[in-house]
Short mmCIF file of C-alpha atoms and ligand atoms in Angstrom, two decimals:
data_model
loop_
_atom_site.label_atom_id
_atom_site.label_comp_id
_atom_site.label_asym_id
_atom_site.label_seq_id
_atom_site.Cartn_x
_atom_site.Cartn_y
_atom_site.Cartn_z
CA MET A 1 1.89 -9.85 28.38
CA GLN A 2 3.77 -6.90 28.33
CA ARG A 3 6.83 -8.80 26.57
CA LEU A 4 3.99 -8.65 23.29
CA THR A 5 4.27 -4.46 23.02
CA ASN A 6 5.34 -3.81 19.54
CA ARG A 7 6.38 -7.20 19.23
CA ARG A 8 5.89 -8.50 14.86
CA ILE A 9 4.38 -11.65 14.97
CA LEU A 10 2.98 -13.41 12.08
CA LEU A 11 0.02 -15.80 12.72
CA GLY A 12 -0.26 -19.17 10.48
CA ILE A 13 -3.89 -20.80 10.37
CA THR A 14 -3.91 -23.97 9.07
CA GLY A 15 -7.13 -25.93 8.02
CA GLY A 16 -8.83 -27.56 11.26
CA ILE A 17 -11.96 -26.71 13.66
CA ALA A 18 -9.92 -24.87 16.19
CA ALA A 19 -9.02 -21.85 13.05
CA TYR A 20 -12.02 -20.45 14.89
CA LYS A 21 -10.16 -19.96 18.29
CA SER A 22 -7.06 -17.87 15.92
CA ALA A 23 -9.40 -15.32 15.62
CA GLU A 24 -9.60 -14.71 19.35
CA LEU A 25 -6.10 -15.67 19.39
CA THR A 26 -5.90 -12.72 16.80
CA ARG A 27 -7.72 -10.15 19.25
CA LEU A 28 -5.40 -10.90 22.56
CA LEU A 29 -2.11 -10.61 20.51
CA LYS A 30 -3.11 -7.47 19.29
CA GLY A 31 -4.66 -6.12 22.69
CA ALA A 32 -1.11 -7.20 24.63
CA GLY A 33 0.21 -4.21 21.65
CA ALA A 34 1.35 -7.13 18.80
CA ASP A 35 1.48 -5.63 15.41
CA VAL A 36 -0.53 -9.26 14.33
CA ARG A 37 0.06 -9.94 9.99
CA ILE A 38 -2.19 -13.55 8.97
CA VAL A 39 -1.15 -16.14 6.78
CA MET A 40 -4.11 -18.58 5.63
CA THR A 41 -3.69 -21.60 3.77
CA PRO A 42 -6.66 -22.81 1.42
CA ALA A 43 -8.19 -25.27 4.51
CA ALA A 44 -8.19 -22.26 6.92
CA THR A 45 -10.47 -20.32 4.62
CA GLU A 46 -13.30 -23.39 4.29
CA PHE A 47 -13.54 -22.70 8.55
CA ILE A 48 -13.05 -18.91 8.95
CA THR A 49 -13.40 -16.12 6.95
CA PRO A 50 -10.16 -14.07 6.10
CA LEU A 51 -12.78 -11.29 5.92
CA THR A 52 -13.17 -11.77 9.91
CA LEU A 53 -9.19 -12.12 10.34
CA GLN A 54 -8.82 -8.84 8.18
CA ALA A 55 -11.02 -6.74 10.32
CA LEU A 56 -9.35 -7.83 13.58
CA SER A 57 -5.62 -7.92 12.42
CA GLY A 58 -5.92 -4.46 11.28
CA HIS A 59 -4.35 -5.81 7.54
CA PRO A 60 -4.72 -8.02 4.80
CA VAL A 61 -4.73 -11.46 5.06
CA HIS A 62 -1.66 -13.28 3.09
CA LEU A 63 -3.58 -16.24 0.99
CA GLN A 64 -1.25 -17.28 -2.44
CA LEU A 65 2.02 -17.56 -2.50
CA LEU A 66 2.05 -16.49 -5.98
CA ASP A 67 -0.08 -13.36 -5.76
CA PRO A 68 1.01 -10.31 -7.48
CA GLU A 69 -0.85 -8.23 -5.91
CA ALA A 70 -0.09 -9.06 -2.31
CA GLU A 71 3.20 -8.99 -3.76
CA ALA A 72 3.36 -5.87 -4.65
CA GLY A 73 2.46 -4.63 -0.77
CA MET A 74 4.52 -6.75 1.24
CA GLY A 75 6.06 -9.84 -0.36
CA HIS A 76 6.61 -12.92 0.97
CA ILE A 77 10.12 -12.62 1.29
CA GLU A 78 9.56 -9.24 3.14
CA LEU A 79 6.90 -10.91 4.91
CA ALA A 80 9.11 -13.50 6.34
CA LYS A 81 12.02 -10.93 7.17
CA TRP A 82 9.32 -8.76 9.33
CA ALA A 83 8.34 -11.27 11.15
CA ASP A 84 9.62 -11.43 14.82
CA LEU A 85 7.85 -14.36 15.74
CA ILE A 86 5.88 -16.73 13.98
CA LEU A 87 2.97 -18.93 15.42
CA VAL A 88 1.20 -21.60 13.98
CA ALA A 89 -2.42 -21.71 15.53
CA PRO A 90 -3.90 -24.62 14.48
CA ALA A 91 -0.89 -26.15 13.19
CA SER A 92 -2.36 -29.44 11.28
CA ALA A 93 -1.21 -32.94 10.83
CA ASP A 94 -0.61 -32.33 7.39
CA PHE A 95 0.79 -28.32 8.31
CA ILE A 96 3.45 -30.51 10.17
CA ALA A 97 3.94 -32.83 7.84
CA ARG A 98 4.84 -30.29 5.37
CA PHE A 99 6.97 -28.39 7.50
CA SER A 100 9.05 -31.26 8.63
CA ALA A 101 9.97 -32.13 5.20
CA GLY A 102 10.90 -28.90 4.50
CA MET A 103 8.15 -28.27 1.71
CA GLY A 104 7.53 -25.11 0.25
CA ASP A 105 4.49 -25.61 -1.67
CA ASP A 106 2.45 -23.10 -0.03
CA LEU A 107 2.84 -19.70 1.33
CA LEU A 108 2.85 -20.27 4.85
CA THR A 109 5.34 -23.04 5.13
CA THR A 110 7.45 -20.75 2.25
CA LEU A 111 7.50 -17.66 4.50
CA CYS A 112 8.56 -20.70 7.54
CA LEU A 113 11.27 -22.02 5.57
CA ALA A 114 12.40 -18.45 4.58
CA SER A 115 12.46 -17.04 8.00
CA ASP A 116 15.08 -16.59 10.52
CA ALA A 117 12.29 -15.47 13.37
CA PRO A 118 11.53 -18.54 16.05
CA ILE A 119 8.62 -20.59 14.97
CA CYS A 120 5.91 -22.03 17.36
CA LEU A 121 3.58 -24.44 16.63
CA ALA A 122 -0.31 -24.85 18.43
CA PRO A 123 -1.16 -28.54 17.00
CA ALA A 124 -4.49 -29.46 16.38
CA MET A 125 -5.73 -32.62 15.24
CA ASN A 126 -8.17 -35.65 15.99
CA GLN A 127 -6.15 -37.82 19.09
CA ALA A 128 -5.49 -40.90 16.81
CA MET A 129 -3.44 -38.04 14.09
CA TRP A 130 -1.59 -36.45 16.54
CA ARG A 131 -0.20 -40.30 18.12
CA ASP A 132 0.15 -41.65 14.86
CA PRO A 133 3.93 -42.39 14.94
CA ARG A 134 4.20 -40.42 11.23
CA THR A 135 2.70 -37.42 13.38
CA GLN A 136 4.76 -38.14 16.14
CA ALA A 137 8.23 -38.45 14.16
CA ASN A 138 7.47 -35.30 12.00
CA ALA A 139 6.78 -33.25 15.12
CA HIS A 140 9.87 -34.58 17.62
CA LYS A 141 12.17 -33.59 14.08
CA LEU A 142 10.75 -30.26 14.32
CA THR A 143 11.38 -29.59 17.97
CA SER A 144 14.85 -31.09 17.40
CA GLN A 145 15.49 -28.76 14.56
CA GLY A 146 14.32 -25.50 17.26
CA VAL A 147 10.84 -25.51 16.87
CA THR A 148 8.49 -24.87 19.62
CA LEU A 149 5.24 -26.91 20.41
CA LEU A 150 2.44 -25.09 22.38
CA GLY A 151 0.03 -28.02 22.82
CA PRO A 152 -1.65 -29.66 22.38
CA GLY A 153 -4.31 -30.20 25.03
CA VAL A 154 -5.77 -33.00 26.48
CA GLY A 155 -9.53 -32.94 26.87
CA ALA A 156 -12.78 -33.63 25.06
CA GLN A 157 -12.47 -33.01 20.87
CA ALA A 158 -14.75 -31.60 18.51
CA CYS A 159 -15.28 -35.13 16.85
CA GLY A 160 -16.72 -36.52 19.66
CA ASP A 161 -12.84 -38.36 20.34
CA THR A 162 -11.17 -37.34 24.20
CA GLY A 163 -7.81 -37.31 24.06
CA PRO A 164 -4.21 -35.26 22.75
CA GLY A 165 -4.97 -33.07 19.87
CA ARG A 166 -7.17 -29.98 21.46
CA MET A 167 -5.86 -26.18 20.46
CA LEU A 168 -4.45 -24.93 23.55
CA GLU A 169 -6.93 -21.86 24.21
CA PRO A 170 -5.96 -18.76 22.99
CA GLU A 171 -5.03 -16.73 26.63
CA GLU A 172 -2.96 -20.04 26.64
CA LEU A 173 -1.30 -19.60 23.40
CA ALA A 174 -0.93 -16.18 23.97
CA GLU A 175 0.89 -15.96 27.36
CA LEU A 176 2.89 -18.36 25.98
CA ALA A 177 3.89 -16.30 23.08
CA ALA A 178 4.61 -13.63 25.08
CA GLU A 179 7.28 -15.90 26.81
CA GLN A 180 8.87 -16.05 23.72
CA PHE A 181 10.38 -12.70 23.87
CA GLU A 182 12.79 -11.55 26.55
CA HIS A 183 11.12 -9.08 29.25
CA THR A 184 13.33 -6.04 27.61
CA VAL A 185 13.93 -2.70 29.95
CA LEU A 186 10.63 -0.69 28.42
CA SER A 187 8.63 -3.30 27.86
CA GLY A 188 5.13 -2.65 27.80
CA LYS A 189 5.48 1.09 28.20
CA ARG A 190 4.30 4.00 26.38
CA VAL A 191 6.93 6.62 25.35
CA VAL A 192 6.49 9.79 23.45
CA ILE A 193 9.57 11.91 22.15
CA THR A 194 9.87 15.31 20.63
CA ALA A 195 12.43 15.69 17.93
CA GLY A 196 13.59 17.64 15.23
CA PRO A 197 13.09 21.89 14.58
CA THR A 198 10.25 23.87 14.93
CA ARG A 199 9.37 26.42 11.95
CA GLU A 200 8.03 29.63 12.65
CA PRO A 201 6.44 31.51 9.75
CA LEU A 202 7.07 34.78 9.13
CA ASP A 203 4.86 34.87 5.85
CA PRO A 204 4.25 32.37 3.58
CA VAL A 205 7.78 31.69 2.48
CA ARG A 206 9.95 32.44 5.32
CA TYR A 207 10.43 31.09 8.92
CA ILE A 208 12.34 30.83 11.93
CA SER A 209 13.67 27.62 12.66
CA ASN A 210 17.64 26.05 13.85
CA HIS A 211 19.79 23.64 12.74
CA SER A 212 18.11 20.32 14.36
CA SER A 213 18.33 17.35 12.34
CA GLY A 214 15.96 15.46 14.37
CA LYS A 215 19.11 12.49 14.69
CA MET A 216 19.59 12.46 18.34
CA GLY A 217 15.27 12.24 19.06
CA TYR A 218 15.10 9.57 15.73
CA ALA A 219 17.47 7.27 17.72
CA LEU A 220 15.37 7.40 21.08
CA ALA A 221 12.38 6.92 19.48
CA GLU A 222 14.47 4.03 17.86
CA ALA A 223 15.66 2.84 20.75
CA ALA A 224 12.97 3.30 22.66
CA ALA A 225 11.35 0.59 20.62
CA ASP A 226 13.63 -1.73 20.72
CA ALA A 227 13.81 -1.18 24.70
CA GLY A 228 9.63 -2.52 23.85
CA ALA A 229 8.06 0.73 24.18
CA SER A 230 5.39 1.64 22.21
CA VAL A 231 6.46 4.99 20.93
CA LYS A 232 5.11 8.18 19.83
CA LEU A 233 7.47 10.30 18.40
CA VAL A 234 5.89 13.91 17.78
CA SER A 235 8.73 15.20 15.40
CA GLY A 236 9.62 18.89 13.29
CA PRO A 237 10.83 18.59 9.94
CA VAL A 238 13.60 16.37 9.17
CA MET A 239 14.62 14.52 6.03
CA LEU A 240 14.86 11.14 8.28
CA PRO A 241 13.28 8.19 7.45
CA VAL A 242 10.82 7.13 10.49
CA PRO A 243 12.16 4.29 12.40
CA PRO A 244 10.27 0.77 12.65
CA ARG A 245 7.56 -0.05 14.88
CA VAL A 246 7.37 3.91 15.75
CA GLU A 247 4.43 6.14 14.75
CA CYS A 248 5.22 9.62 14.17
CA VAL A 249 3.03 12.76 14.07
CA GLN A 250 4.85 15.42 11.87
CA VAL A 251 4.50 18.53 12.98
CA GLU A 252 5.68 22.43 11.82
CA THR A 253 5.23 24.91 14.48
CA ALA A 254 5.75 24.84 18.39
CA GLU A 255 2.65 25.15 19.08
CA GLU A 256 1.34 21.89 16.76
CA MET A 257 4.03 20.66 18.53
CA LEU A 258 2.34 21.06 22.07
CA ALA A 259 -0.71 20.09 20.48
CA ALA A 260 0.55 16.97 19.07
CA THR A 261 2.45 16.19 22.78
CA LEU A 262 -0.35 16.06 24.35
CA ASP A 263 -3.24 14.46 22.68
CA GLY A 264 -3.06 11.07 24.59
CA ILE A 265 -0.20 12.00 27.28
CA GLU A 266 -1.98 11.09 30.05
CA ALA A 267 -2.11 7.63 29.03
CA CYS A 268 2.63 7.68 28.46
CA ASP A 269 4.22 6.28 31.09
CA LEU A 270 7.80 8.62 29.52
CA PHE A 271 8.28 11.42 27.51
CA ILE A 272 11.63 12.80 26.07
CA ALA A 273 11.71 16.62 25.06
CA ALA A 274 14.60 16.11 22.27
CA ALA A 275 13.55 18.57 19.79
CA ALA A 276 14.72 21.92 19.24
CA VAL A 277 12.15 24.42 19.98
CA ALA A 278 11.89 27.33 18.78
CA ASP A 279 11.87 29.66 21.44
CA TYR A 280 9.81 32.82 20.04
CA ARG A 281 7.40 33.07 17.24
CA PRO A 282 6.42 36.20 14.96
CA VAL A 283 3.87 38.36 16.55
CA ALA A 284 1.77 37.89 13.62
CA ILE A 285 2.52 35.82 10.38
CA ALA A 286 2.33 38.17 7.20
CA GLU A 287 -0.65 37.03 4.78
CA HIS A 288 1.60 37.70 1.71
CA LYS A 289 5.19 37.98 0.54
CA ILE A 290 7.06 40.17 3.00
CA LYS A 291 8.54 43.05 0.43
CA LYS A 292 11.77 44.51 0.58
CA GLY A 293 11.60 47.88 1.49
CA SER A 294 13.99 51.53 1.33
CA GLU A 295 14.81 50.55 5.37
CA GLU A 296 17.97 49.85 6.42
CA ILE A 297 17.17 47.96 9.29
CA MET A 298 14.10 45.91 9.83
CA GLU A 299 12.23 44.63 13.32
CA LEU A 300 10.45 41.57 14.15
CA ARG A 301 8.40 41.68 16.68
CA LEU A 302 8.58 38.11 18.27
CA VAL A 303 6.10 36.49 20.88
CA LYS A 304 7.20 33.46 23.64
CA ASN A 305 6.36 30.10 23.11
CA PRO A 306 5.20 27.65 24.61
CA ASP A 307 7.47 25.23 26.85
CA ILE A 308 6.58 22.39 25.72
CA VAL A 309 8.14 20.71 28.53
CA ALA A 310 7.44 22.88 31.08
CA THR A 311 3.88 21.86 30.12
CA VAL A 312 4.27 18.47 30.33
CA ALA A 313 6.38 18.38 33.25
CA GLY A 314 3.79 20.53 35.53
CA LEU A 315 0.79 18.66 34.74
CA GLU A 316 -1.35 17.81 37.79
CA THR A 317 -2.55 14.46 36.27
CA GLY A 318 -1.40 12.10 34.11
CA ARG A 319 1.97 13.32 34.20
CA PRO A 320 4.80 11.28 32.87
CA PHE A 321 8.13 10.98 33.96
CA THR A 322 9.87 14.12 32.71
CA VAL A 323 12.65 14.05 30.72
CA GLY A 324 14.26 17.21 28.92
CA PHE A 325 17.88 18.00 27.32
CA ALA A 326 19.75 21.29 27.43
CA ALA A 327 21.58 22.69 24.52
CA GLU A 328 24.29 24.75 25.89
CA THR A 329 27.12 26.54 24.42
CA ARG A 330 29.10 27.11 27.78
CA ASP A 331 28.22 26.55 31.63
CA VAL A 332 26.70 23.25 30.34
CA ILE A 333 26.06 21.52 33.68
CA ASP A 334 25.09 24.26 35.85
CA TYR A 335 22.49 25.54 32.97
CA ALA A 336 21.54 22.49 32.30
CA ARG A 337 20.76 22.05 36.38
CA SER A 338 18.89 25.02 36.75
CA LYS A 339 16.91 23.98 34.04
CA LEU A 340 16.21 20.80 35.78
CA ALA A 341 15.13 22.53 38.30
CA ARG A 342 13.06 25.77 36.88
CA LYS A 343 10.81 23.38 34.36
CA ARG A 344 10.00 20.57 37.36
CA LEU A 345 11.95 17.78 35.27
CA ASP A 346 13.13 14.21 36.49
CA LEU A 347 15.79 14.28 34.24
CA ILE A 348 18.05 16.10 31.96
CA VAL A 349 20.30 15.44 29.20
CA ALA A 350 22.56 17.91 28.88
CA ASN A 351 23.94 18.59 25.43
CA ASP A 352 27.47 20.65 24.36
CA VAL A 353 26.59 22.07 21.33
CA SER A 354 29.56 24.48 21.17
CA ASN A 355 31.33 21.25 19.48
CA PRO A 356 30.50 20.65 15.78
CA GLU A 357 31.12 17.12 16.18
CA ILE A 358 28.43 16.12 19.09
CA GLY A 359 25.26 17.99 18.97
CA PHE A 360 23.27 19.90 16.48
CA ASN A 361 23.19 17.93 12.99
CA SER A 362 26.14 15.83 13.68
CA ASP A 363 26.13 11.97 13.42
CA ASP A 364 27.76 11.94 17.28
CA ASN A 365 27.11 12.88 20.77
CA ALA A 366 28.63 13.13 23.56
CA VAL A 367 26.30 13.94 27.16
CA THR A 368 26.02 14.78 31.34
CA LEU A 369 22.88 12.76 32.66
CA VAL A 370 21.63 14.77 35.01
CA SER A 371 19.15 14.32 37.98
CA ALA A 372 18.62 15.80 41.50
CA GLU A 373 21.12 13.49 42.78
CA GLY A 374 24.26 13.02 40.33
CA GLU A 375 25.86 13.58 36.76
CA THR A 376 26.27 10.83 34.68
CA GLY A 377 28.87 11.32 32.02
CA LEU A 378 28.32 9.32 28.41
CA PRO A 379 31.14 9.75 25.87
CA GLN A 380 31.41 10.98 22.50
CA THR A 381 29.65 8.11 20.10
CA SER A 382 27.28 7.63 17.20
CA LYS A 383 23.78 9.13 18.27
CA ARG A 384 22.23 5.77 17.42
CA GLN A 385 24.75 3.90 20.41
CA LEU A 386 23.99 7.46 22.70
CA ALA A 387 20.72 6.66 22.36
CA ARG A 388 20.96 2.60 23.63
CA GLN A 389 22.29 4.43 27.03
CA LEU A 390 20.48 6.97 27.67
CA ILE A 391 17.22 4.70 27.10
CA GLU A 392 18.43 2.46 29.33
CA GLN A 393 19.89 4.98 31.69
CA ILE A 394 16.63 7.11 31.92
CA ALA A 395 14.47 3.63 32.07
CA GLN A 396 16.37 3.00 35.69
CA HIS A 397 15.66 6.40 36.75
CA TYR A 398 12.26 6.41 35.69
CA LEU A 399 11.92 2.64 36.96
CA LYS A 400 13.23 3.80 40.22
CA SER A 401 10.81 6.10 40.48
CA THR A 402 8.01 3.89 40.22
CA SER A 403 8.99 1.58 42.71
O1 LIG B 501 18.53 16.63 16.04
P1 LIG B 501 19.93 16.78 16.23
O2 LIG B 501 20.82 17.14 15.01
O3 LIG B 501 20.50 14.96 16.09
O4 LIG B 501 20.92 17.58 17.20
C1 LIG B 501 20.63 16.79 18.84
C2 LIG B 501 19.84 18.25 19.86
C3 LIG B 501 20.99 19.11 19.85
C4 LIG B 501 18.79 19.18 19.57
C5 LIG B 501 19.50 17.25 21.38
O5 LIG B 501 20.39 16.65 21.25
C6 LIG B 501 18.84 18.81 22.12
O6 LIG B 501 19.94 18.93 22.97
N1 LIG B 501 17.97 19.01 21.65
C7 LIG B 501 17.40 20.16 23.05
C8 LIG B 501 17.59 21.50 22.10
C9 LIG B 501 17.16 22.73 23.18
O7 LIG B 501 15.96 23.18 22.51
O8 LIG B 501 17.41 22.57 24.21
P2 LIG B 501 16.70 24.48 25.07
O9 LIG B 501 18.07 24.15 26.09
O10 LIG B 501 16.96 25.37 24.32
O11 LIG B 501 15.44 23.59 26.18
C10 LIG B 501 15.50 23.25 26.95
C11 LIG B 501 14.56 22.09 26.69
O12 LIG B 501 13.36 22.80 26.95
C12 LIG B 501 14.22 20.82 25.90
O13 LIG B 501 13.92 19.73 26.14
C13 LIG B 501 13.82 21.53 24.78
O14 LIG B 501 13.33 20.21 23.77
C14 LIG B 501 12.47 22.08 25.72
N2 LIG B 501 11.56 22.89 25.18
C15 LIG B 501 12.39 24.22 24.48
C16 LIG B 501 11.25 25.41 24.40
C17 LIG B 501 10.70 25.01 24.16
N3 LIG B 501 9.56 26.22 23.76
N4 LIG B 501 9.32 23.80 24.66
C18 LIG B 501 10.40 22.91 24.65
O15 LIG B 501 9.59 22.08 25.50
#
C-alpha cells in the first residue's frame, strides 16, 4: 500500500448497491496516502450521498459534465489529466456497456475517454447480468484495449442470488490499486526539505539575506515526490511555483524555518537541508525605519541563528536520516567533510558556489555527494536533473542505513 503515497486516484462510482462500499474504499486509499477525487454518476447518488464521499475524500464530489461551478474549479479535462489512475468501483453493467461503446454521455465516461491514466474497473452486478453474453463481450473488449478488471468476486449477492458479480472488498481493491503503481525508491517515505534563503529583518523595510533562488531545493522536493515520498517543503521567500504533490510551508527567518522544520519532524524519514540559512540575524529589529545619520560607518550587532540541520541531526528521539549541503568557494570537499562531522550529518552535498554557472540562482548545478565512506561526483546538469540523481543516491544511502 506504500505505493499509493502521493498518487492521484480518480474514483468513479456508478449506480449499484455496492456503492456503499466505496466510502470505505475512499477511506483506505486516503489512509494509504493517495489524493482521491470522486466522480459519481447520477444513479450512484441514489445509493450513497455525495456529502459522505466529500467528507471522506476531503474534496467536492464531481457529479455533472456540464456544471459551470465545477468547471470553474477543476474542469473535466484538467481532472482527466490530473489522475494517475482511474478506478471505477462499483462499475455497473450499464457503465461497462457505455464505456466499451466509446460513449461520453456523462462525466465519468467522458473522463475515462479523455484520460491517459490506466483504468481499472471493479464490476458489480447481479450474476445473470455479469454472465450475459453482451456484458461479457463488453468486458472482453475493454480488457483487450488495456482496461484492467478487478474482479468481480463470487458469492452471495444483495438480491439473494449466488454467483459471480460481487464487487471485491474495499481492502482487496485498495491493494490491487496499489499494485498498479511501480514500487519507487521512496515509496511511502516522508521527506522534509528546506529551500531558498532566509530574510533576517533589520527594520520594517530592510533585511539581511542571500542570493539563493530556491531552485535546488524545489527541484529536490519535486524529485522526492516523483520518487513516491510525501514531501514537506519548508521554503524561504522565493519566486517559484510549489511542485505538484508537495506540501509547502512558507517562512521568512531562520527561526521560523527551524520551527516549521521541527513541527512533526519525528514522523519524517529523511531531512534534506538545501536552504541557504542566514548564519546571523540582527540582535534587535528596529521598530521604525532606521534613519541615515551623520556617521560614515554604521555598525550592526548580529547574533547567531540556530543551526537547523545540526539541530535535526542532534535529535535524540525521532532523528531522521539527515543530509546537509555545503556551499563553499574554496577547499570545497575539505570544508564539506568538516561540516559533515561537526553537524553529525549522514551525508553532505558539496556545492562549489564560486562558479556562477552552478550554485546560487543558476539553472545548473554540479555537486559532490560526501559520506563518511567516500565521495560521488555528479557533473554539471540542470538542477532538475541533478535533483533526480541526488534523490536516487540519497535514497540508496538511506535504505542501506535502515537495512
Ligand atoms: O537556491 P539556489 O539558487 O538553487 O542555490 C542552491 C544552493 C547553492 C543554495 C544550494 O545548493 C546550497 O548549497 N545550499 C546550502 C547553502 C548553505 O547555507 O550552505 P552552508 O555551507 O552555509 O550551510 C551548511 C548546511 O547547514 C546547509 O545544509 C544549510 O542549509 C545548513 N544550515 C546553515 C545555517 C543554519 N543556521 N542552519 C542550517 O540548517
